[in-house]
Amino acid sequence: MTKKRSHIYLDYSATTPVDPVVTSVISEHLTTTIGNASSIHAFGRTAKVVLEESREVVANSIGAEPSELFFTSGGTEADNHAVIGAALAQQRDHGKNHIVVSSIEHHAVLHCVEYLLRSGFTASYIPVDKDGLIHTKEIEKLITRQTCLISVMHSNNEVGTIQPVGEISELAKRFGITFHSDTVQSIGKIPVNVNNLGMDLLSISAHKIYGPKGIGAIYIRKGTNLDALLHGGSQERKNRAGTENIPLIAGFAKAIELADVHRGKVFTHVSSLKSTLKKIIAQSLSGIIINGDGADALPHILNISLDSTIYDVESESLLLNMDLQGVAVSSGSACTSGSIQPSHVLNAMGRDVKTTQATIRFSFGKFTTMEEVEQAGKIFVSIVQSLPRKKGSN
Ligand SMILES: Cc1ncc(COP(=O)(O)O)c(C=O)c1O
């Protein structure tokens, strides 16, 4: 039996299709740039040129110096390097062992903090309001003399809320604390510039911007005290050992270049897709909660919960029904061994467990059409309308 394939892809926050222009750059380098960038012969030197040109493109895109930009295997590695690398360096050099982290970070950050907790660190979690927004004064309350790192994502992958990262940077600077921001979901969608936002460490990933999976970067502001995680070679100026993947790096550079060129146009396009879908759903269904709707948010994410006092349904069943009808969406939260975990993000926003478990995330991109969104909206409405309602909820 062949598995029925989804025809409408509305899961761009999970990953994006690779832009054909990027694919051709990668495939060109796979066949022609065969050298190791550390080799001193001509093949190696050619690879090194591609590596450094790509570094310049990615660094320029975020307003960084090329010497402050290091390639990684993706956003997860960049987050690991930032959080663990900064914490270990600060503990060793200054005896500090306290981390302040937002309660709605991606697990790539939260699980690093949990790892550090097992090694003698302590952590405080920044609360968010009902829209998933962090208030900077809440951070100040958590800072102690032992605080060595603040980590707050620029925008959230589940609900899209954009955080006041510039303000948080200023606070961190005032207290002399290293500040990391995960900008994986923001890059290519909204402006991210390390000079305007002021973070010391930043994580990015190529596969959220029509680039390949398995490649990303960490920005390390000059002078930031950070340990390397990977050892065994002097690549990336000893910040990240391992032979550089030149085809993926060149593809990443092309992807970020294209994202910058088309950002305004794509922003307008996905914003109108989001408002159309919102309208279709809000006009036809009651008991709908649009998560993060009251805050400044990314234009391409629409996260919807069904009120648990009215509906008795779980994300998994909504998702499977959508998939059966040819629409790929996400629950937004982590999926472990095939079952969906209640979202820590919605939980931090104060939603009850039942409601967090009846949540769908739609996310759009530059290849999504208005027709697809209209069709997906109608399918979602008909699935929800066919659900049994709890007694007394009409
Ligand atoms: C906010 C955020 N941080 C980190 C990651 C991890 O990035 P990668 O998949 O490149 O490891 C993701 C991916 O979903 C993300 O959304």
Short mmCIF file of C-alpha atoms and ligand atoms in Angstrom, two decimals:
data_model
loop_
_atom_site.label_atom_id
_atom_site.label_comp_id
_atom_site.label_asym_id
_atom_site.label_seq_id
_atom_site.Cartn_x
_atom_site.Cartn_y
_atom_site.Cartn_z
CA MET A 1 0.00 0.00 0.00
CA THR A 2 1.45 3.39 -0.86
CA LYS A 3 1.21 6.21 1.64
CA LYS A 4 -1.03 9.07 0.49
CA ARG A 5 1.13 12.13 0.05
CA SER A 6 0.18 15.54 1.35
CA HIS A 7 -0.47 17.94 -1.49
CA ILE A 8 -0.59 21.19 0.42
CA TYR A 9 2.49 21.91 2.52
CA LEU A 10 1.78 24.30 5.39
CA ASP A 11 4.67 23.40 7.68
CA TYR A 12 7.30 25.96 6.65
CA SER A 13 8.35 26.56 10.25
CA ALA A 14 9.44 22.93 10.51
CA THR A 15 11.42 23.20 7.31
CA THR A 16 11.22 24.79 3.87
CA PRO A 17 11.62 23.23 0.44
CA VAL A 18 15.05 24.01 -1.03
CA ASP A 19 14.93 26.83 -3.57
CA PRO A 20 15.89 25.45 -7.02
CA VAL A 21 18.56 28.16 -7.35
CA VAL A 22 20.10 26.91 -4.09
CA THR A 23 19.89 23.30 -5.28
CA SER A 24 21.86 24.14 -8.40
CA VAL A 25 24.56 25.93 -6.36
CA ILE A 26 24.89 22.89 -4.08
CA SER A 27 25.00 20.41 -6.93
CA GLU A 28 27.57 22.50 -8.81
CA HIS A 29 29.88 22.51 -5.78
CA LEU A 30 29.30 18.82 -5.06
CA THR A 31 30.79 18.00 -8.43
CA THR A 32 33.35 20.75 -8.91
CA THR A 33 34.62 21.88 -5.50
CA ILE A 34 36.22 18.61 -4.43
CA GLY A 35 39.03 19.87 -2.21
CA ASN A 36 39.30 20.06 1.56
CA ALA A 37 39.37 23.74 2.57
CA SER A 38 42.30 23.00 4.91
CA SER A 39 44.51 21.59 2.12
CA ILE A 40 47.17 23.90 0.77
CA HIS A 41 47.07 22.68 -2.85
CA ALA A 42 44.97 24.31 -5.55
CA PHE A 43 41.86 22.18 -4.86
CA GLY A 44 42.00 23.11 -1.19
CA ARG A 45 42.57 26.77 -1.96
CA THR A 46 39.53 26.81 -4.28
CA ALA A 47 37.38 25.29 -1.53
CA LYS A 48 38.74 27.84 0.95
CA VAL A 49 37.77 30.70 -1.37
CA VAL A 50 34.17 29.38 -1.58
CA LEU A 51 34.14 28.98 2.21
CA GLU A 52 35.32 32.52 2.89
CA GLU A 53 33.08 34.09 0.24
CA SER A 54 30.10 32.27 1.75
CA ARG A 55 31.08 33.39 5.25
CA GLU A 56 31.15 36.97 4.05
CA VAL A 57 27.65 36.69 2.54
CA VAL A 58 26.10 35.18 5.69
CA ALA A 59 27.95 37.60 7.99
CA ASN A 60 26.88 40.62 5.87
CA SER A 61 23.30 39.53 6.06
CA ILE A 62 23.25 39.93 9.86
CA GLY A 63 25.60 42.93 10.01
CA ALA A 64 28.51 40.89 11.42
CA GLU A 65 32.20 40.77 10.56
CA PRO A 66 33.10 37.57 8.67
CA SER A 67 35.57 36.80 11.48
CA GLU A 68 32.62 36.61 13.90
CA LEU A 69 30.68 34.00 11.91
CA PHE A 70 31.26 30.23 12.25
CA PHE A 71 29.51 27.48 10.33
CA THR A 72 27.79 24.68 12.27
CA SER A 73 25.64 21.67 11.41
CA GLY A 74 22.50 23.73 12.00
CA GLY A 75 20.52 25.67 14.56
CA THR A 76 20.70 22.94 17.21
CA GLU A 77 24.49 22.87 17.18
CA ALA A 78 24.67 26.68 17.20
CA ASP A 79 22.36 26.76 20.27
CA ASN A 80 24.43 24.04 22.00
CA HIS A 81 27.64 25.89 21.28
CA ALA A 82 26.26 29.21 22.51
CA VAL A 83 24.65 27.97 25.72
CA ILE A 84 27.10 25.28 26.81
CA GLY A 85 30.17 27.05 25.42
CA ALA A 86 29.35 30.34 27.19
CA ALA A 87 28.36 28.67 30.47
CA LEU A 88 31.52 26.54 30.68
CA ALA A 89 33.82 29.44 29.82
CA GLN A 90 32.18 31.73 32.40
CA GLN A 91 32.24 29.08 35.10
CA ARG A 92 35.92 28.35 34.52
CA ASP A 93 37.08 31.97 34.20
CA HIS A 94 34.74 33.79 36.60
CA GLY A 95 33.20 31.07 38.78
CA LYS A 96 29.69 32.05 37.62
CA ASN A 97 27.10 29.32 37.27
CA HIS A 98 23.60 30.81 36.88
CA ILE A 99 21.65 30.94 33.63
CA VAL A 100 18.57 33.02 32.85
CA VAL A 101 16.56 31.53 30.01
CA SER A 102 13.09 32.09 28.62
CA SER A 103 10.50 29.44 29.35
CA ILE A 104 9.51 29.27 25.67
CA GLU A 105 12.89 28.51 24.08
CA HIS A 106 13.31 25.73 21.55
CA HIS A 107 14.43 22.45 23.11
CA ALA A 108 17.82 22.99 21.45
CA VAL A 109 18.34 25.63 24.16
CA LEU A 110 16.23 24.24 27.02
CA HIS A 111 17.81 20.79 26.90
CA CYS A 112 21.30 22.36 27.02
CA VAL A 113 20.27 24.19 30.18
CA GLU A 114 18.95 20.91 31.64
CA TYR A 115 22.30 19.32 30.80
CA LEU A 116 24.13 22.14 32.60
CA LEU A 117 21.85 21.78 35.63
CA ARG A 118 23.23 18.26 36.01
CA SER A 119 26.76 19.74 36.12
CA GLY A 120 26.34 22.22 38.96
CA PHE A 121 24.67 25.14 37.17
CA THR A 122 21.43 26.74 38.31
CA ALA A 123 18.81 28.34 36.10
CA SER A 124 15.89 30.76 36.29
CA TYR A 125 13.12 30.69 33.71
CA ILE A 126 11.68 33.93 32.37
CA PRO A 127 7.88 33.93 32.33
CA VAL A 128 5.84 35.12 29.35
CA ASP A 129 2.44 36.80 29.18
CA LYS A 130 -0.67 35.26 27.60
CA ASP A 131 0.62 36.13 24.11
CA GLY A 132 4.02 34.59 24.70
CA LEU A 133 5.73 37.94 25.15
CA ILE A 134 8.63 38.50 27.56
CA HIS A 135 8.70 41.69 29.61
CA THR A 136 12.29 42.83 30.16
CA LYS A 137 11.62 43.86 33.78
CA GLU A 138 10.90 40.19 34.53
CA ILE A 139 14.44 39.34 33.45
CA GLU A 140 15.99 41.94 35.72
CA LYS A 141 14.26 40.31 38.71
CA LEU A 142 16.01 37.00 37.95
CA ILE A 143 19.58 38.27 37.55
CA THR A 144 22.01 37.45 40.35
CA ARG A 145 25.76 38.03 40.88
CA GLN A 146 26.24 34.49 39.59
CA THR A 147 24.40 35.03 36.27
CA CYS A 148 26.69 34.25 33.36
CA LEU A 149 24.24 33.93 30.45
CA ILE A 150 20.84 35.15 29.31
CA SER A 151 19.24 33.26 26.41
CA VAL A 152 16.07 34.58 24.78
CA MET A 153 14.94 33.65 21.28
CA HIS A 154 14.22 36.43 18.79
CA SER A 155 10.95 34.85 17.67
CA ASN A 156 9.12 31.74 18.74
CA ASN A 157 8.77 28.72 16.48
CA GLU A 158 5.35 27.66 17.77
CA VAL A 159 3.37 30.89 18.04
CA GLY A 160 5.65 33.38 16.26
CA THR A 161 5.85 36.00 19.03
CA ILE A 162 8.73 38.43 18.50
CA GLN A 163 10.67 39.35 21.65
CA PRO A 164 12.19 42.75 22.57
CA VAL A 165 15.70 41.45 21.99
CA GLY A 166 17.29 44.92 21.62
CA GLU A 167 16.00 45.88 25.07
CA ILE A 168 17.20 42.58 26.57
CA SER A 169 20.68 43.13 25.06
CA GLU A 170 20.91 46.50 26.77
CA LEU A 171 19.95 44.96 30.08
CA ALA A 172 22.52 42.17 29.66
CA LYS A 173 25.19 44.72 28.78
CA ARG A 174 24.34 46.80 31.85
CA PHE A 175 24.96 43.76 34.06
CA GLY A 176 27.97 42.49 32.05
CA ILE A 177 26.20 39.25 31.14
CA THR A 178 26.64 37.36 27.86
CA PHE A 179 23.44 37.41 25.80
CA HIS A 180 22.45 34.71 23.33
CA SER A 181 19.49 34.86 20.96
CA ASP A 182 18.18 32.04 18.80
CA THR A 183 17.12 33.73 15.56
CA VAL A 184 16.45 30.52 13.62
CA GLN A 185 12.81 31.44 12.90
CA SER A 186 13.45 35.15 12.26
CA ILE A 187 16.20 35.05 9.68
CA GLY A 188 14.89 35.77 6.21
CA LYS A 189 11.48 36.77 7.53
CA ILE A 190 12.18 39.91 9.54
CA PRO A 191 15.35 42.01 9.78
CA VAL A 192 18.04 40.59 12.05
CA ASN A 193 21.10 42.77 12.57
CA VAL A 194 23.59 42.17 15.36
CA ASN A 195 24.42 45.87 15.54
CA ASN A 196 20.81 46.95 16.02
CA LEU A 197 19.86 44.06 18.29
CA GLY A 198 23.15 43.89 20.19
CA MET A 199 23.34 40.20 21.06
CA ASP A 200 26.72 38.55 21.77
CA LEU A 201 25.76 35.16 20.39
CA LEU A 202 23.20 34.26 17.75
CA SER A 203 22.07 31.00 16.14
CA ILE A 204 20.84 30.51 12.58
CA SER A 205 19.87 27.61 10.35
CA ALA A 206 19.69 27.27 6.56
CA HIS A 207 16.73 24.94 6.19
CA LYS A 208 14.20 27.51 7.42
CA ILE A 209 15.12 29.83 4.55
CA TYR A 210 14.93 27.52 1.51
CA GLY A 211 18.46 26.27 2.10
CA PRO A 212 19.68 22.73 2.82
CA LYS A 213 19.23 20.86 6.11
CA GLY A 214 22.31 20.16 8.21
CA ILE A 215 23.98 23.54 7.96
CA GLY A 216 23.76 26.69 10.06
CA ALA A 217 25.95 29.19 11.84
CA ILE A 218 26.78 30.79 15.13
CA TYR A 219 27.64 34.47 15.42
CA ILE A 220 30.17 35.15 18.18
CA ARG A 221 30.68 38.85 18.92
CA LYS A 222 34.37 39.72 19.06
CA GLY A 223 35.62 39.39 22.64
CA THR A 224 32.89 37.00 23.83
CA ASN A 225 34.24 34.34 26.17
CA LEU A 226 33.13 31.01 24.66
CA ASP A 227 34.46 27.44 24.75
CA ALA A 228 34.45 25.28 21.65
CA LEU A 229 32.35 22.10 21.79
CA LEU A 230 34.01 20.17 18.97
CA HIS A 231 37.74 19.50 19.19
CA GLY A 232 40.12 17.77 16.84
CA GLY A 233 41.05 20.30 14.16
CA SER A 234 41.74 23.97 13.67
CA GLN A 235 38.85 24.62 11.29
CA GLU A 236 36.67 27.69 11.90
CA ARG A 237 39.61 29.25 13.75
CA LYS A 238 39.52 26.46 16.33
CA ASN A 239 35.92 27.25 17.24
CA ARG A 240 34.48 24.21 15.49
CA ALA A 241 36.63 21.26 14.47
CA GLY A 242 35.64 19.18 11.44
CA THR A 243 36.01 19.43 7.66
CA GLU A 244 33.70 22.14 6.35
CA ASN A 245 30.84 21.04 4.10
CA ILE A 246 31.50 23.43 1.23
CA PRO A 247 28.46 22.56 -0.99
CA LEU A 248 26.03 23.08 1.92
CA ILE A 249 27.81 26.22 3.06
CA ALA A 250 27.65 27.69 -0.45
CA GLY A 251 23.95 26.72 -0.63
CA PHE A 252 23.33 28.39 2.74
CA ALA A 253 24.99 31.59 1.51
CA LYS A 254 22.85 31.58 -1.63
CA ALA A 255 19.71 30.94 0.43
CA ILE A 256 20.35 33.86 2.78
CA GLU A 257 21.20 36.12 -0.13
CA LEU A 258 17.89 35.26 -1.83
CA ALA A 259 16.00 35.62 1.46
CA ASP A 260 17.36 39.15 1.89
CA VAL A 261 16.51 40.15 -1.68
CA HIS A 262 12.93 38.84 -1.47
CA ARG A 263 12.18 39.47 2.21
CA GLY A 264 9.78 42.40 1.72
CA LYS A 265 7.80 40.69 -1.03
CA VAL A 266 7.58 37.38 0.87
CA PHE A 267 6.55 39.21 4.07
CA THR A 268 3.60 40.82 2.26
CA HIS A 269 2.65 37.53 0.62
CA VAL A 270 2.67 35.38 3.77
CA SER A 271 0.96 38.13 5.80
CA SER A 272 -1.97 38.09 3.41
CA LEU A 273 -2.10 34.28 3.51
CA LYS A 274 -2.22 34.41 7.30
CA SER A 275 -4.98 37.00 7.44
CA THR A 276 -7.07 35.09 4.86
CA LEU A 277 -6.77 31.83 6.78
CA LYS A 278 -7.56 33.59 10.04
CA LYS A 279 -10.68 35.08 8.46
CA ILE A 280 -11.88 31.76 6.99
CA ILE A 281 -11.49 30.01 10.34
CA ALA A 282 -12.82 32.80 12.56
CA GLN A 283 -15.92 33.30 10.36
CA SER A 284 -16.93 29.64 10.50
CA LEU A 285 -15.88 28.34 13.91
CA SER A 286 -16.51 29.29 17.50
CA GLY A 287 -14.27 28.29 20.40
CA ILE A 288 -11.10 29.16 18.51
CA ILE A 289 -8.06 30.61 20.26
CA ILE A 290 -5.42 32.25 18.08
CA ASN A 291 -2.26 31.90 20.13
CA GLY A 292 0.02 34.93 20.22
CA ASP A 293 -2.50 37.12 18.42
CA GLY A 294 -2.11 40.05 20.81
CA ALA A 295 1.62 40.53 20.29
CA ASP A 296 3.98 41.44 17.48
CA ALA A 297 4.46 38.14 15.66
CA LEU A 298 6.06 36.49 12.64
CA PRO A 299 3.91 36.87 9.51
CA HIS A 300 3.98 33.24 8.46
CA ILE A 301 2.82 31.35 11.56
CA LEU A 302 -0.80 30.85 12.60
CA ASN A 303 -1.20 28.78 15.75
CA ILE A 304 -4.75 27.81 16.68
CA SER A 305 -6.13 25.97 19.70
CA LEU A 306 -9.61 24.59 20.10
CA ASP A 307 -11.25 25.55 23.39
CA SER A 308 -11.21 22.45 25.60
CA THR A 309 -14.56 23.38 27.19
CA ILE A 310 -16.20 22.93 23.78
CA TYR A 311 -14.14 20.39 21.85
CA ASP A 312 -12.86 17.02 22.92
CA VAL A 313 -10.08 16.38 20.42
CA GLU A 314 -6.31 16.08 20.36
CA SER A 315 -3.78 17.66 17.99
CA GLU A 316 -2.70 14.25 16.76
CA SER A 317 -6.16 13.39 15.48
CA LEU A 318 -6.61 16.87 13.91
CA LEU A 319 -3.22 16.54 12.26
CA LEU A 320 -3.91 13.05 10.91
CA ASN A 321 -7.29 14.11 9.56
CA MET A 322 -5.71 17.11 7.83
CA ASP A 323 -3.00 14.85 6.42
CA LEU A 324 -5.58 12.35 5.14
CA GLN A 325 -7.22 15.21 3.29
CA GLY A 326 -3.92 16.28 1.77
CA VAL A 327 -2.83 19.12 4.06
CA ALA A 328 0.45 18.97 6.00
CA VAL A 329 0.39 21.01 9.21
CA SER A 330 2.02 20.66 12.60
CA SER A 331 1.02 20.65 16.24
CA GLY A 332 3.90 23.07 16.75
CA SER A 333 5.25 21.13 19.70
CA ALA A 334 7.70 18.27 19.93
CA CYS A 335 6.79 14.82 18.73
CA THR A 336 8.36 11.93 20.66
CA SER A 337 7.98 8.33 19.46
CA GLY A 338 5.00 9.33 17.33
CA SER A 339 3.03 10.96 20.14
CA ILE A 340 2.72 14.71 20.58
CA GLN A 341 3.97 16.22 23.83
CA PRO A 342 1.93 19.05 25.38
CA SER A 343 3.52 22.33 24.34
CA HIS A 344 5.75 23.97 26.96
CA VAL A 345 5.24 27.24 25.09
CA LEU A 346 1.43 27.22 25.36
CA ASN A 347 1.76 26.00 28.92
CA ALA A 348 3.97 29.01 29.75
CA MET A 349 1.33 31.24 28.09
CA GLY A 350 -1.19 29.95 30.62
CA ARG A 351 -3.28 27.64 28.43
CA ASP A 352 -4.78 24.63 30.17
CA VAL A 353 -3.31 21.23 29.25
CA LYS A 354 -6.42 20.07 27.36
CA THR A 355 -6.37 23.18 25.17
CA THR A 356 -2.63 22.90 24.47
CA GLN A 357 -3.34 19.35 23.36
CA ALA A 358 -5.82 20.54 20.72
CA THR A 359 -3.54 22.82 18.78
CA ILE A 360 -2.56 23.14 15.15
CA ARG A 361 0.22 25.29 13.67
CA PHE A 362 -0.13 26.45 10.09
CA SER A 363 3.00 27.98 8.61
CA PHE A 364 3.42 29.39 5.12
CA GLY A 365 6.21 30.32 2.76
CA LYS A 366 7.04 31.88 -0.55
CA PHE A 367 5.79 28.86 -2.53
CA THR A 368 2.39 28.75 -0.77
CA THR A 369 -0.53 29.98 -2.90
CA MET A 370 -3.74 31.71 -1.81
CA GLU A 371 -5.73 28.81 -3.34
CA GLU A 372 -3.86 26.33 -1.14
CA VAL A 373 -4.55 28.36 1.98
CA GLU A 374 -8.25 28.75 1.11
CA GLN A 375 -8.55 25.02 0.51
CA ALA A 376 -6.68 24.16 3.72
CA GLY A 377 -8.91 26.56 5.66
CA LYS A 378 -12.09 24.92 4.32
CA ILE A 379 -10.75 21.45 5.13
CA PHE A 380 -9.84 22.50 8.68
CA VAL A 381 -13.27 24.07 9.21
CA SER A 382 -15.09 20.96 7.97
CA ILE A 383 -12.96 18.68 10.19
CA VAL A 384 -13.65 20.81 13.27
CA GLN A 385 -17.36 21.13 12.44
CA SER A 386 -17.63 17.34 12.30
CA LEU A 387 -16.17 16.94 15.83
CA PRO A 388 -18.56 16.00 18.63
CA ARG A 389 -19.13 18.93 20.99
CA LYS A 390 -19.10 18.66 24.74
CA LYS A 391 -22.53 18.67 26.38
CA GLY A 392 -23.85 22.14 27.15
CA SER A 393 -21.24 23.92 24.99
CA ASN A 394 -23.64 25.15 22.26
C1 LIG B 1 13.72 28.29 17.14
C2 LIG B 1 14.51 27.11 16.67
N1 LIG B 1 15.73 26.91 17.16
C3 LIG B 1 16.49 25.86 16.76
C4 LIG B 1 16.03 24.97 15.84
C5 LIG B 1 16.93 23.83 15.42
O1 LIG B 1 17.49 24.10 14.16
P1 LIG B 1 18.05 22.89 13.26
O2 LIG B 1 16.85 22.12 12.78
O3 LIG B 1 18.79 23.57 12.14
O4 LIG B 1 18.95 22.07 14.11
C6 LIG B 1 14.75 25.13 15.31
C7 LIG B 1 14.21 24.15 14.36
O5 LIG B 1 13.03 23.87 14.33
C8 LIG B 1 13.97 26.23 15.73
O6 LIG B 1 12.75 26.45 15.26
#
